[in-house]
Amino acid sequence: MITEVVAGTLRVAPRGLCVLAVDGLSLEVAESAFHHAHIRPLRSTFPSTSTTAWLTAVTGTAPGVHGAVGMVHRAPGADCVTHLVTGDTYSFGACRTPGSPLPHPGPTLFDRAAASGRPALAIGAELERLTGPWVDAVLHGARLVPSPAAAATLTIDPVRVAERTVREVEAVLAHSYDAPPLVWAYVNLDDHIHRSGYDSRLREALSLLDTAAARWAETGWSVLAHADHGQVEVTPDPALFEAWERLDAPAHCRMPGGGAGRVRWLHPLPGHEDIVADVLRDVLGDHALVLTPDELDDRGLLPATPVVRARIGEVVALATSPSFPVPDPTVAWEHGSVSDGETLVPLAAWNPVPEPAPALP
């Protein structure tokens, strides 16, 4: 569990611990780019998406408990769905009862650090601009260090993101602290990867992070990096996208669907669950696995807890091919499903080597 690795490393870090929370980085790419680091594999959550994985990473709580199942889901009792990052709601009419989208997830790494007398600091211009329950839950207990970039248009160029991160981390590390701090820096490479994949510009950014992390380690800081998920190349089929849109409509569903990228679900009208599932299986064919929440549980992907049942749809589609109809058909890379490219992520350490990572299932 990454929370225990971070907490254990912080306990023995003589100067303090810096964690680079790299969004969208796959294990394979990290192994080829972090030349100064020791790397071990971790397995992402299901769905393999940021809202789910980051909340699990900072709390150690499973998605079936913390409830951030996907990027878009239904809050208990709501007649609409909520985007957990933006807070926007979507419905087939007026959203009369948006509900409260997340239960209390429990203490975070930042809460635990502060309780032990250590400063807990978070860096990330993208997070600074967010409002709502998800970012509050992820950063609970942390002091978010203001970024000058937050007031401007944020770049998705990975080199500039890496340069900004290094600059802002080094400004925080330069301070004196009464106790070794936890410095957690969010590195948004995900937006670039969605458009351009793991290209040369992305690898240049990773090289900058690797060099900086090695430099910090040489001066006595403990440095870790890990990711929330990877990404795989996609080529969405327009015909499948149009078929999904026809089903995800008031004639068949009581509210818009939810999910995250390569895992999507529908909320069929009462009594229409089997019909919608059968039609979706016929339409998607070999491009998806169509399951119920109970079948997700049976496969060990997501326990069908009351928290989960209240938030996901009764018909769930998992991508099994690049043609799957992802929500944004303009992207070139996506994530959310169960392939190794999406779910195998790195735990990198520069100095010292952290406690052993959990074994892969």
mmCIF file of C-alpha atoms in Angstrom:
data_model
loop_
_atom_site.group_PDB
_atom_site.id
_atom_site.type_symbol
_atom_site.label_atom_id
_atom_site.label_comp_id
_atom_site.label_asym_id
_atom_site.label_seq_id
_atom_site.Cartn_x
_atom_site.Cartn_y
_atom_site.Cartn_z
ATOM 1 C CA MET A 1 0.000 0.000 0.000
ATOM 2 C CA ILE A 2 1.542 3.288 -1.122
ATOM 3 C CA THR A 3 0.286 5.100 1.980
ATOM 4 C CA GLU A 4 2.343 2.815 4.200
ATOM 5 C CA VAL A 5 5.426 3.204 1.999
ATOM 6 C CA VAL A 6 5.170 6.994 2.226
ATOM 7 C CA ALA A 7 4.448 6.978 5.962
ATOM 8 C CA GLY A 8 7.281 4.534 6.639
ATOM 9 C CA THR A 9 9.758 6.523 4.581
ATOM 10 C CA LEU A 10 8.742 9.773 6.263
ATOM 11 C CA ARG A 11 9.319 8.255 9.703
ATOM 12 C CA VAL A 12 12.979 7.601 8.940
ATOM 13 C CA ALA A 13 13.686 10.529 6.569
ATOM 14 C CA PRO A 14 16.407 12.548 8.298
ATOM 15 C CA ARG A 15 15.700 15.792 6.466
ATOM 16 C CA GLY A 16 12.196 15.218 5.096
ATOM 17 C CA LEU A 17 10.349 13.455 2.301
ATOM 18 C CA CYS A 18 9.420 14.772 -1.129
ATOM 19 C CA VAL A 19 6.788 12.809 -3.066
ATOM 20 C CA LEU A 20 6.288 13.458 -6.781
ATOM 21 C CA ALA A 21 2.704 12.473 -7.588
ATOM 22 C CA VAL A 22 2.986 12.007 -11.338
ATOM 23 C CA ASP A 23 -0.358 11.833 -13.112
ATOM 24 C CA GLY A 24 -0.594 9.419 -16.048
ATOM 25 C CA LEU A 25 2.821 7.716 -15.911
ATOM 26 C CA SER A 26 3.010 4.030 -16.814
ATOM 27 C CA LEU A 27 5.520 1.616 -15.301
ATOM 28 C CA GLU A 28 7.191 0.837 -18.624
ATOM 29 C CA VAL A 29 7.853 4.488 -19.455
ATOM 30 C CA ALA A 30 9.096 5.288 -15.950
ATOM 31 C CA GLU A 31 11.565 2.412 -16.104
ATOM 32 C CA SER A 32 13.004 3.807 -19.326
ATOM 33 C CA ALA A 33 13.203 7.417 -18.114
ATOM 34 C CA PHE A 34 14.063 7.492 -14.391
ATOM 35 C CA HIS A 35 17.700 6.436 -14.759
ATOM 36 C CA HIS A 36 18.755 7.428 -11.215
ATOM 37 C CA ALA A 37 15.867 5.776 -9.379
ATOM 38 C CA HIS A 38 15.103 2.369 -7.935
ATOM 39 C CA ILE A 39 11.689 1.362 -9.349
ATOM 40 C CA ARG A 40 9.150 -1.181 -8.173
ATOM 41 C CA PRO A 41 5.733 -1.904 -9.707
ATOM 42 C CA LEU A 42 2.408 -0.963 -8.188
ATOM 43 C CA ARG A 43 -1.078 -1.848 -9.390
ATOM 44 C CA SER A 44 -3.584 0.971 -9.826
ATOM 45 C CA THR A 45 -7.167 0.950 -8.656
ATOM 46 C CA PHE A 46 -10.272 0.024 -10.601
ATOM 47 C CA PRO A 47 -11.300 2.162 -12.355
ATOM 48 C CA SER A 48 -7.748 3.165 -13.226
ATOM 49 C CA THR A 49 -8.429 6.877 -13.106
ATOM 50 C CA SER A 50 -7.212 9.888 -11.138
ATOM 51 C CA THR A 51 -10.189 10.543 -8.892
ATOM 52 C CA THR A 52 -10.182 6.952 -7.698
ATOM 53 C CA ALA A 53 -6.454 6.296 -7.521
ATOM 54 C CA TRP A 54 -5.256 9.517 -5.859
ATOM 55 C CA LEU A 55 -7.822 9.286 -3.071
ATOM 56 C CA THR A 56 -6.782 5.686 -2.436
ATOM 57 C CA ALA A 57 -3.108 6.690 -2.544
ATOM 58 C CA VAL A 58 -3.389 9.384 0.123
ATOM 59 C CA THR A 59 -5.871 7.607 2.419
ATOM 60 C CA GLY A 60 -5.099 3.916 1.973
ATOM 61 C CA THR A 61 -8.853 3.434 1.643
ATOM 62 C CA ALA A 62 -10.315 1.246 -1.092
ATOM 63 C CA PRO A 63 -12.701 2.699 -3.713
ATOM 64 C CA GLY A 64 -15.512 0.562 -2.313
ATOM 65 C CA VAL A 65 -15.180 2.589 0.897
ATOM 66 C CA HIS A 66 -14.194 6.119 -0.160
ATOM 67 C CA GLY A 67 -16.686 6.173 -3.044
ATOM 68 C CA ALA A 68 -14.701 8.028 -5.714
ATOM 69 C CA VAL A 69 -15.585 5.392 -8.297
ATOM 70 C CA GLY A 70 -14.779 6.984 -11.611
ATOM 71 C CA MET A 71 -14.546 10.542 -12.823
ATOM 72 C CA VAL A 72 -18.328 10.913 -13.180
ATOM 73 C CA HIS A 73 -20.754 9.146 -10.882
ATOM 74 C CA ARG A 74 -24.116 9.441 -9.236
ATOM 75 C CA ALA A 75 -24.284 10.634 -5.647
ATOM 76 C CA PRO A 76 -26.633 8.577 -3.441
ATOM 77 C CA GLY A 77 -30.230 9.630 -4.025
ATOM 78 C CA ALA A 78 -29.352 12.035 -6.837
ATOM 79 C CA ASP A 79 -31.315 12.334 -10.073
ATOM 80 C CA CYS A 80 -28.159 13.388 -11.958
ATOM 81 C CA VAL A 81 -24.465 12.564 -12.121
ATOM 82 C CA THR A 82 -21.563 14.642 -10.819
ATOM 83 C CA HIS A 83 -18.105 15.247 -12.274
ATOM 84 C CA LEU A 84 -15.890 14.816 -9.228
ATOM 85 C CA VAL A 85 -13.130 17.173 -10.379
ATOM 86 C CA THR A 86 -15.189 20.095 -11.669
ATOM 87 C CA GLY A 87 -18.315 19.614 -9.549
ATOM 88 C CA ASP A 88 -20.492 19.958 -12.657
ATOM 89 C CA THR A 89 -23.742 17.971 -12.743
ATOM 90 C CA TYR A 90 -25.426 16.373 -15.751
ATOM 91 C CA SER A 91 -29.002 15.203 -16.127
ATOM 92 C CA PHE A 92 -31.738 14.715 -18.726
ATOM 93 C CA GLY A 93 -33.598 17.661 -17.209
ATOM 94 C CA ALA A 94 -33.173 19.855 -14.161
ATOM 95 C CA CYS A 95 -30.868 18.363 -11.519
ATOM 96 C CA ARG A 96 -33.160 18.609 -8.518
ATOM 97 C CA THR A 97 -31.194 16.488 -6.048
ATOM 98 C CA PRO A 98 -27.428 16.485 -6.755
ATOM 99 C CA GLY A 99 -26.660 14.826 -3.427
ATOM 100 C CA SER A 100 -23.330 14.613 -1.629
ATOM 101 C CA PRO A 101 -20.909 12.750 -3.886
ATOM 102 C CA LEU A 102 -18.379 11.395 -1.340
ATOM 103 C CA PRO A 103 -18.451 9.856 2.127
ATOM 104 C CA HIS A 104 -15.670 10.829 4.544
ATOM 105 C CA PRO A 105 -12.633 8.871 3.304
ATOM 106 C CA GLY A 106 -10.668 8.819 6.556
ATOM 107 C CA PRO A 107 -7.332 10.442 7.462
ATOM 108 C CA THR A 108 -4.869 11.259 4.707
ATOM 109 C CA LEU A 109 -1.095 11.049 4.636
ATOM 110 C CA PHE A 110 -1.135 14.756 5.412
ATOM 111 C CA ASP A 111 -3.353 14.258 8.456
ATOM 112 C CA ARG A 112 -1.023 11.537 9.698
ATOM 113 C CA ALA A 113 2.082 13.643 9.126
ATOM 114 C CA ALA A 114 0.600 16.618 10.941
ATOM 115 C CA ALA A 115 -0.519 14.397 13.837
ATOM 116 C CA SER A 116 3.103 13.290 14.266
ATOM 117 C CA GLY A 117 4.284 16.896 14.376
ATOM 118 C CA ARG A 118 5.603 17.081 10.822
ATOM 119 C CA PRO A 119 4.639 19.853 8.380
ATOM 120 C CA ALA A 120 2.494 18.590 5.501
ATOM 121 C CA LEU A 121 2.791 20.662 2.336
ATOM 122 C CA ALA A 122 1.195 20.174 -1.083
ATOM 123 C CA ILE A 123 2.247 21.736 -4.384
ATOM 124 C CA GLY A 124 0.202 21.812 -7.570
ATOM 125 C CA ALA A 125 -1.205 24.759 -9.478
ATOM 126 C CA GLU A 126 -3.845 22.514 -11.098
ATOM 127 C CA LEU A 127 -5.141 21.359 -7.718
ATOM 128 C CA GLU A 128 -5.089 24.904 -6.375
ATOM 129 C CA ARG A 129 -7.704 25.897 -8.945
ATOM 130 C CA LEU A 130 -10.129 23.109 -8.054
ATOM 131 C CA THR A 131 -13.042 23.349 -5.649
ATOM 132 C CA GLY A 132 -15.381 20.757 -4.285
ATOM 133 C CA PRO A 133 -15.372 17.626 -2.159
ATOM 134 C CA TRP A 134 -12.887 15.541 -4.129
ATOM 135 C CA VAL A 135 -9.899 17.886 -3.936
ATOM 136 C CA ASP A 136 -10.799 18.705 -0.329
ATOM 137 C CA ALA A 137 -10.720 14.991 0.486
ATOM 138 C CA VAL A 138 -7.404 14.391 -1.312
ATOM 139 C CA LEU A 139 -5.602 17.350 0.291
ATOM 140 C CA HIS A 140 -7.210 17.135 3.741
ATOM 141 C CA GLY A 141 -4.621 18.050 6.345
ATOM 142 C CA ALA A 142 -2.164 19.598 3.874
ATOM 143 C CA ARG A 143 -1.181 23.220 3.469
ATOM 144 C CA LEU A 144 -1.455 23.955 -0.236
ATOM 145 C CA VAL A 145 1.502 26.139 -1.199
ATOM 146 C CA PRO A 146 0.302 28.930 -3.530
ATOM 147 C CA SER A 147 1.669 28.749 -7.059
ATOM 148 C CA PRO A 148 2.180 31.878 -9.178
ATOM 149 C CA ALA A 149 1.068 29.776 -12.156
ATOM 150 C CA ALA A 150 -2.391 29.182 -10.717
ATOM 151 C CA ALA A 151 -3.570 32.662 -11.684
ATOM 152 C CA ALA A 152 -2.587 32.247 -15.342
ATOM 153 C CA THR A 153 -3.578 29.886 -18.134
ATOM 154 C CA LEU A 154 -2.023 26.577 -17.173
ATOM 155 C CA THR A 155 0.178 24.854 -19.695
ATOM 156 C CA ILE A 156 -0.080 21.168 -20.517
ATOM 157 C CA ASP A 157 3.374 21.110 -22.101
ATOM 158 C CA PRO A 158 5.153 18.454 -20.023
ATOM 159 C CA VAL A 159 8.578 20.111 -20.009
ATOM 160 C CA ARG A 160 7.147 23.373 -18.723
ATOM 161 C CA VAL A 161 5.086 21.477 -16.141
ATOM 162 C CA ALA A 162 8.239 19.667 -14.966
ATOM 163 C CA GLU A 163 10.264 22.882 -14.864
ATOM 164 C CA ARG A 164 7.567 24.603 -12.809
ATOM 165 C CA THR A 165 7.336 21.652 -10.442
ATOM 166 C CA VAL A 166 11.093 21.552 -9.871
ATOM 167 C CA ARG A 167 11.204 25.297 -9.281
ATOM 168 C CA GLU A 168 8.326 25.259 -6.798
ATOM 169 C CA VAL A 169 9.560 22.171 -4.950
ATOM 170 C CA GLU A 170 13.034 23.641 -4.562
ATOM 171 C CA ALA A 171 11.548 26.840 -3.138
ATOM 172 C CA VAL A 172 9.768 24.773 -0.477
ATOM 173 C CA LEU A 173 12.796 22.596 0.255
ATOM 174 C CA ALA A 174 14.900 25.716 0.838
ATOM 175 C CA HIS A 175 12.934 26.606 3.988
ATOM 176 C CA SER A 176 13.885 25.560 7.497
ATOM 177 C CA TYR A 177 11.449 23.315 9.365
ATOM 178 C CA ASP A 178 11.106 22.355 13.023
ATOM 179 C CA ALA A 179 10.566 18.736 11.986
ATOM 180 C CA PRO A 180 11.225 16.824 8.745
ATOM 181 C CA PRO A 181 8.314 17.749 6.436
ATOM 182 C CA LEU A 182 6.216 15.837 3.937
ATOM 183 C CA VAL A 183 6.320 17.731 0.615
ATOM 184 C CA TRP A 184 3.845 16.289 -1.903
ATOM 185 C CA ALA A 185 3.968 17.705 -5.441
ATOM 186 C CA TYR A 186 1.311 16.970 -8.055
ATOM 187 C CA VAL A 187 2.798 16.696 -11.566
ATOM 188 C CA ASN A 188 0.155 16.870 -14.295
ATOM 189 C CA LEU A 189 1.539 15.017 -17.301
ATOM 190 C CA ASP A 190 -1.820 13.363 -17.937
ATOM 191 C CA ASP A 191 -3.331 16.085 -20.135
ATOM 192 C CA HIS A 192 -0.385 15.962 -22.530
ATOM 193 C CA ILE A 193 -0.361 12.166 -22.678
ATOM 194 C CA HIS A 194 -4.057 12.112 -23.620
ATOM 195 C CA ARG A 195 -3.186 14.114 -26.731
ATOM 196 C CA SER A 196 0.340 13.053 -27.644
ATOM 197 C CA GLY A 197 1.198 9.915 -25.718
ATOM 198 C CA TYR A 198 4.632 9.189 -24.279
ATOM 199 C CA ASP A 199 6.485 11.237 -26.849
ATOM 200 C CA SER A 200 9.944 12.820 -26.776
ATOM 201 C CA ARG A 201 8.638 15.931 -25.049
ATOM 202 C CA LEU A 202 7.150 13.809 -22.267
ATOM 203 C CA ARG A 203 10.389 11.863 -21.864
ATOM 204 C CA GLU A 204 12.350 15.119 -21.656
ATOM 205 C CA ALA A 205 10.080 16.178 -18.795
ATOM 206 C CA LEU A 206 10.699 12.893 -16.979
ATOM 207 C CA SER A 207 14.437 13.346 -17.405
ATOM 208 C CA LEU A 208 14.185 16.775 -15.767
ATOM 209 C CA LEU A 209 12.290 15.276 -12.822
ATOM 210 C CA ASP A 210 14.791 12.421 -12.514
ATOM 211 C CA THR A 211 17.760 14.773 -12.468
ATOM 212 C CA ALA A 212 16.141 17.051 -9.905
ATOM 213 C CA ALA A 213 15.104 14.144 -7.661
ATOM 214 C CA ALA A 214 18.646 12.768 -7.701
ATOM 215 C CA ARG A 215 19.980 16.217 -6.782
ATOM 216 C CA TRP A 216 17.557 16.527 -3.854
ATOM 217 C CA ALA A 217 18.497 13.045 -2.663
ATOM 218 C CA GLU A 218 22.190 13.964 -2.708
ATOM 219 C CA THR A 219 21.455 16.840 -0.307
ATOM 220 C CA GLY A 220 19.760 14.548 2.219
ATOM 221 C CA TRP A 221 16.109 14.595 1.179
ATOM 222 C CA SER A 222 14.244 11.330 0.774
ATOM 223 C CA VAL A 223 12.516 11.353 -2.615
ATOM 224 C CA LEU A 224 9.741 9.099 -3.929
ATOM 225 C CA ALA A 225 7.583 9.250 -7.040
ATOM 226 C CA HIS A 226 4.527 7.255 -7.976
ATOM 227 C CA ALA A 227 1.660 7.468 -10.437
ATOM 228 C CA ASP A 228 -2.086 6.995 -10.357
ATOM 229 C CA HIS A 229 -2.469 5.141 -13.673
ATOM 230 C CA GLY A 230 -0.895 4.706 -17.098
ATOM 231 C CA GLN A 231 -2.437 5.219 -20.508
ATOM 232 C CA VAL A 232 -2.891 3.171 -23.667
ATOM 233 C CA GLU A 233 -3.326 4.246 -27.259
ATOM 234 C CA VAL A 234 -6.928 4.429 -28.490
ATOM 235 C CA THR A 235 -8.667 4.823 -31.858
ATOM 236 C CA PRO A 236 -12.345 5.293 -30.969
ATOM 237 C CA ASP A 237 -14.765 3.966 -33.571
ATOM 238 C CA PRO A 238 -17.316 6.689 -34.505
ATOM 239 C CA ALA A 239 -20.010 4.069 -35.083
ATOM 240 C CA LEU A 240 -19.558 2.682 -31.571
ATOM 241 C CA PHE A 241 -19.574 6.206 -30.139
ATOM 242 C CA GLU A 242 -22.867 6.975 -31.880
ATOM 243 C CA ALA A 243 -24.359 3.682 -30.680
ATOM 244 C CA TRP A 244 -23.415 4.516 -27.091
ATOM 245 C CA GLU A 245 -24.970 7.958 -27.414
ATOM 246 C CA ARG A 246 -28.245 6.419 -28.630
ATOM 247 C CA LEU A 247 -28.420 4.209 -25.544
ATOM 248 C CA ASP A 248 -27.257 6.918 -23.145
ATOM 249 C CA ALA A 249 -30.499 8.865 -23.630
ATOM 250 C CA PRO A 250 -33.868 9.397 -21.896
ATOM 251 C CA ALA A 251 -35.542 6.687 -23.978
ATOM 252 C CA HIS A 252 -33.393 4.076 -22.234
ATOM 253 C CA CYS A 253 -31.791 5.638 -19.142
ATOM 254 C CA ARG A 254 -32.969 7.691 -16.188
ATOM 255 C CA MET A 255 -29.844 9.903 -16.129
ATOM 256 C CA PRO A 256 -26.628 10.264 -18.142
ATOM 257 C CA GLY A 257 -23.987 7.590 -17.803
ATOM 258 C CA GLY A 258 -20.807 7.826 -15.784
ATOM 259 C CA GLY A 259 -17.405 6.252 -15.415
ATOM 260 C CA ALA A 260 -13.938 7.167 -16.567
ATOM 261 C CA GLY A 261 -12.455 6.856 -20.034
ATOM 262 C CA ARG A 262 -12.262 3.159 -20.868
ATOM 263 C CA VAL A 263 -14.740 2.144 -18.146
ATOM 264 C CA ARG A 264 -18.249 3.514 -18.594
ATOM 265 C CA TRP A 265 -21.648 2.692 -17.182
ATOM 266 C CA LEU A 266 -25.295 3.359 -17.891
ATOM 267 C CA HIS A 267 -28.255 3.973 -15.580
ATOM 268 C CA PRO A 268 -31.122 2.143 -17.359
ATOM 269 C CA LEU A 269 -34.751 2.921 -16.669
ATOM 270 C CA PRO A 270 -36.235 0.585 -14.038
ATOM 271 C CA GLY A 271 -36.928 -2.799 -15.591
ATOM 272 C CA HIS A 272 -34.762 -2.056 -18.658
ATOM 273 C CA GLU A 273 -31.448 -3.267 -17.210
ATOM 274 C CA ASP A 274 -31.298 -6.581 -19.067
ATOM 275 C CA ILE A 275 -32.485 -5.063 -22.332
ATOM 276 C CA VAL A 276 -29.864 -2.297 -22.239
ATOM 277 C CA ALA A 277 -27.133 -4.786 -21.285
ATOM 278 C CA ASP A 278 -28.035 -7.130 -24.138
ATOM 279 C CA VAL A 279 -28.134 -4.327 -26.698
ATOM 280 C CA LEU A 280 -24.811 -2.969 -25.450
ATOM 281 C CA ARG A 281 -23.187 -6.407 -25.705
ATOM 282 C CA ASP A 282 -24.424 -6.753 -29.279
ATOM 283 C CA VAL A 283 -23.256 -3.260 -30.236
ATOM 284 C CA LEU A 284 -19.807 -3.365 -28.616
ATOM 285 C CA GLY A 285 -19.029 -6.998 -29.397
ATOM 286 C CA ASP A 286 -15.367 -7.830 -28.826
ATOM 287 C CA HIS A 287 -14.542 -4.208 -28.025
ATOM 288 C CA ALA A 288 -15.866 -4.378 -24.455
ATOM 289 C CA LEU A 289 -16.811 -6.609 -21.583
ATOM 290 C CA VAL A 290 -20.311 -5.715 -20.340
ATOM 291 C CA LEU A 291 -20.905 -6.564 -16.676
ATOM 292 C CA THR A 292 -23.200 -5.890 -13.730
ATOM 293 C CA PRO A 293 -21.919 -4.547 -10.391
ATOM 294 C CA ASP A 294 -22.209 -8.073 -8.960
ATOM 295 C CA GLU A 295 -20.041 -9.411 -11.784
ATOM 296 C CA LEU A 296 -17.430 -6.712 -11.109
ATOM 297 C CA ASP A 297 -17.397 -7.959 -7.527
ATOM 298 C CA ASP A 298 -17.122 -11.601 -8.617
ATOM 299 C CA ARG A 299 -14.062 -10.723 -10.714
ATOM 300 C CA GLY A 300 -12.408 -8.932 -7.805
ATOM 301 C CA LEU A 301 -12.466 -5.570 -9.568
ATOM 302 C CA LEU A 302 -14.828 -3.531 -7.398
ATOM 303 C CA PRO A 303 -16.744 -4.826 -4.373
ATOM 304 C CA ALA A 304 -20.486 -4.284 -4.662
ATOM 305 C CA THR A 305 -20.691 -2.372 -1.387
ATOM 306 C CA PRO A 306 -23.596 -0.025 -0.672
ATOM 307 C CA VAL A 307 -21.223 2.858 -1.426
ATOM 308 C CA VAL A 308 -20.476 1.425 -4.876
ATOM 309 C CA ARG A 309 -24.047 0.395 -5.722
ATOM 310 C CA ALA A 310 -25.282 3.914 -4.953
ATOM 311 C CA ARG A 311 -22.807 5.462 -7.388
ATOM 312 C CA ILE A 312 -22.338 3.280 -10.473
ATOM 313 C CA GLY A 313 -24.830 2.189 -13.096
ATOM 314 C CA GLU A 314 -26.412 -1.220 -13.442
ATOM 315 C CA VAL A 315 -24.683 -1.828 -16.795
ATOM 316 C CA VAL A 316 -20.883 -1.413 -16.882
ATOM 317 C CA ALA A 317 -18.651 -1.636 -19.976
ATOM 318 C CA LEU A 318 -14.891 -2.293 -19.734
ATOM 319 C CA ALA A 319 -12.828 -1.558 -22.828
ATOM 320 C CA THR A 320 -11.040 -4.522 -24.369
ATOM 321 C CA SER A 321 -9.915 -2.871 -27.620
ATOM 322 C CA PRO A 322 -8.696 0.549 -28.819
ATOM 323 C CA SER A 323 -12.026 1.062 -30.643
ATOM 324 C CA PHE A 324 -14.034 1.371 -27.406
ATOM 325 C CA PRO A 325 -16.257 4.520 -27.398
ATOM 326 C CA VAL A 326 -14.489 6.699 -24.831
ATOM 327 C CA PRO A 327 -16.311 9.882 -23.695
ATOM 328 C CA ASP A 328 -13.948 12.175 -25.605
ATOM 329 C CA PRO A 329 -13.371 10.672 -29.061
ATOM 330 C CA THR A 330 -10.685 13.254 -29.861
ATOM 331 C CA VAL A 331 -8.124 11.796 -27.436
ATOM 332 C CA ALA A 332 -5.326 9.558 -28.695
ATOM 333 C CA TRP A 333 -4.540 7.897 -25.358
ATOM 334 C CA GLU A 334 -6.896 6.921 -22.524
ATOM 335 C CA HIS A 335 -7.222 4.895 -19.324
ATOM 336 C CA GLY A 336 -9.750 3.513 -16.876
ATOM 337 C CA SER A 337 -9.862 -0.181 -17.751
ATOM 338 C CA VAL A 338 -7.785 -3.153 -16.617
ATOM 339 C CA SER A 339 -4.909 -3.625 -19.090
ATOM 340 C CA ASP A 340 -1.345 -3.574 -17.761
ATOM 341 C CA GLY A 341 -0.660 -0.360 -19.675
ATOM 342 C CA GLU A 342 -3.364 1.362 -17.652
ATOM 343 C CA THR A 343 -2.873 -0.313 -14.282
ATOM 344 C CA LEU A 344 0.861 -0.987 -13.839
ATOM 345 C CA VAL A 345 2.484 2.139 -12.399
ATOM 346 C CA PRO A 346 5.875 2.927 -10.848
ATOM 347 C CA LEU A 347 6.993 3.459 -7.308
ATOM 348 C CA ALA A 348 10.359 5.177 -7.767
ATOM 349 C CA ALA A 349 12.841 5.974 -4.999
ATOM 350 C CA TRP A 350 16.050 7.953 -5.258
ATOM 351 C CA ASN A 351 17.280 7.855 -1.665
ATOM 352 C CA PRO A 352 16.573 5.933 0.462
ATOM 353 C CA VAL A 353 14.936 2.857 -1.008
ATOM 354 C CA PRO A 354 11.438 2.636 0.516
ATOM 355 C CA GLU A 355 9.813 -0.261 2.302
ATOM 356 C CA PRO A 356 8.857 -3.137 -0.028
ATOM 357 C CA ALA A 357 5.864 -2.429 -2.240
ATOM 358 C CA PRO A 358 2.903 -4.800 -2.115
ATOM 359 C CA ALA A 359 3.066 -7.816 -4.376
ATOM 360 C CA LEU A 360 1.150 -7.658 -7.614
ATOM 361 C CA PRO A 361 -2.002 -9.789 -7.734
#
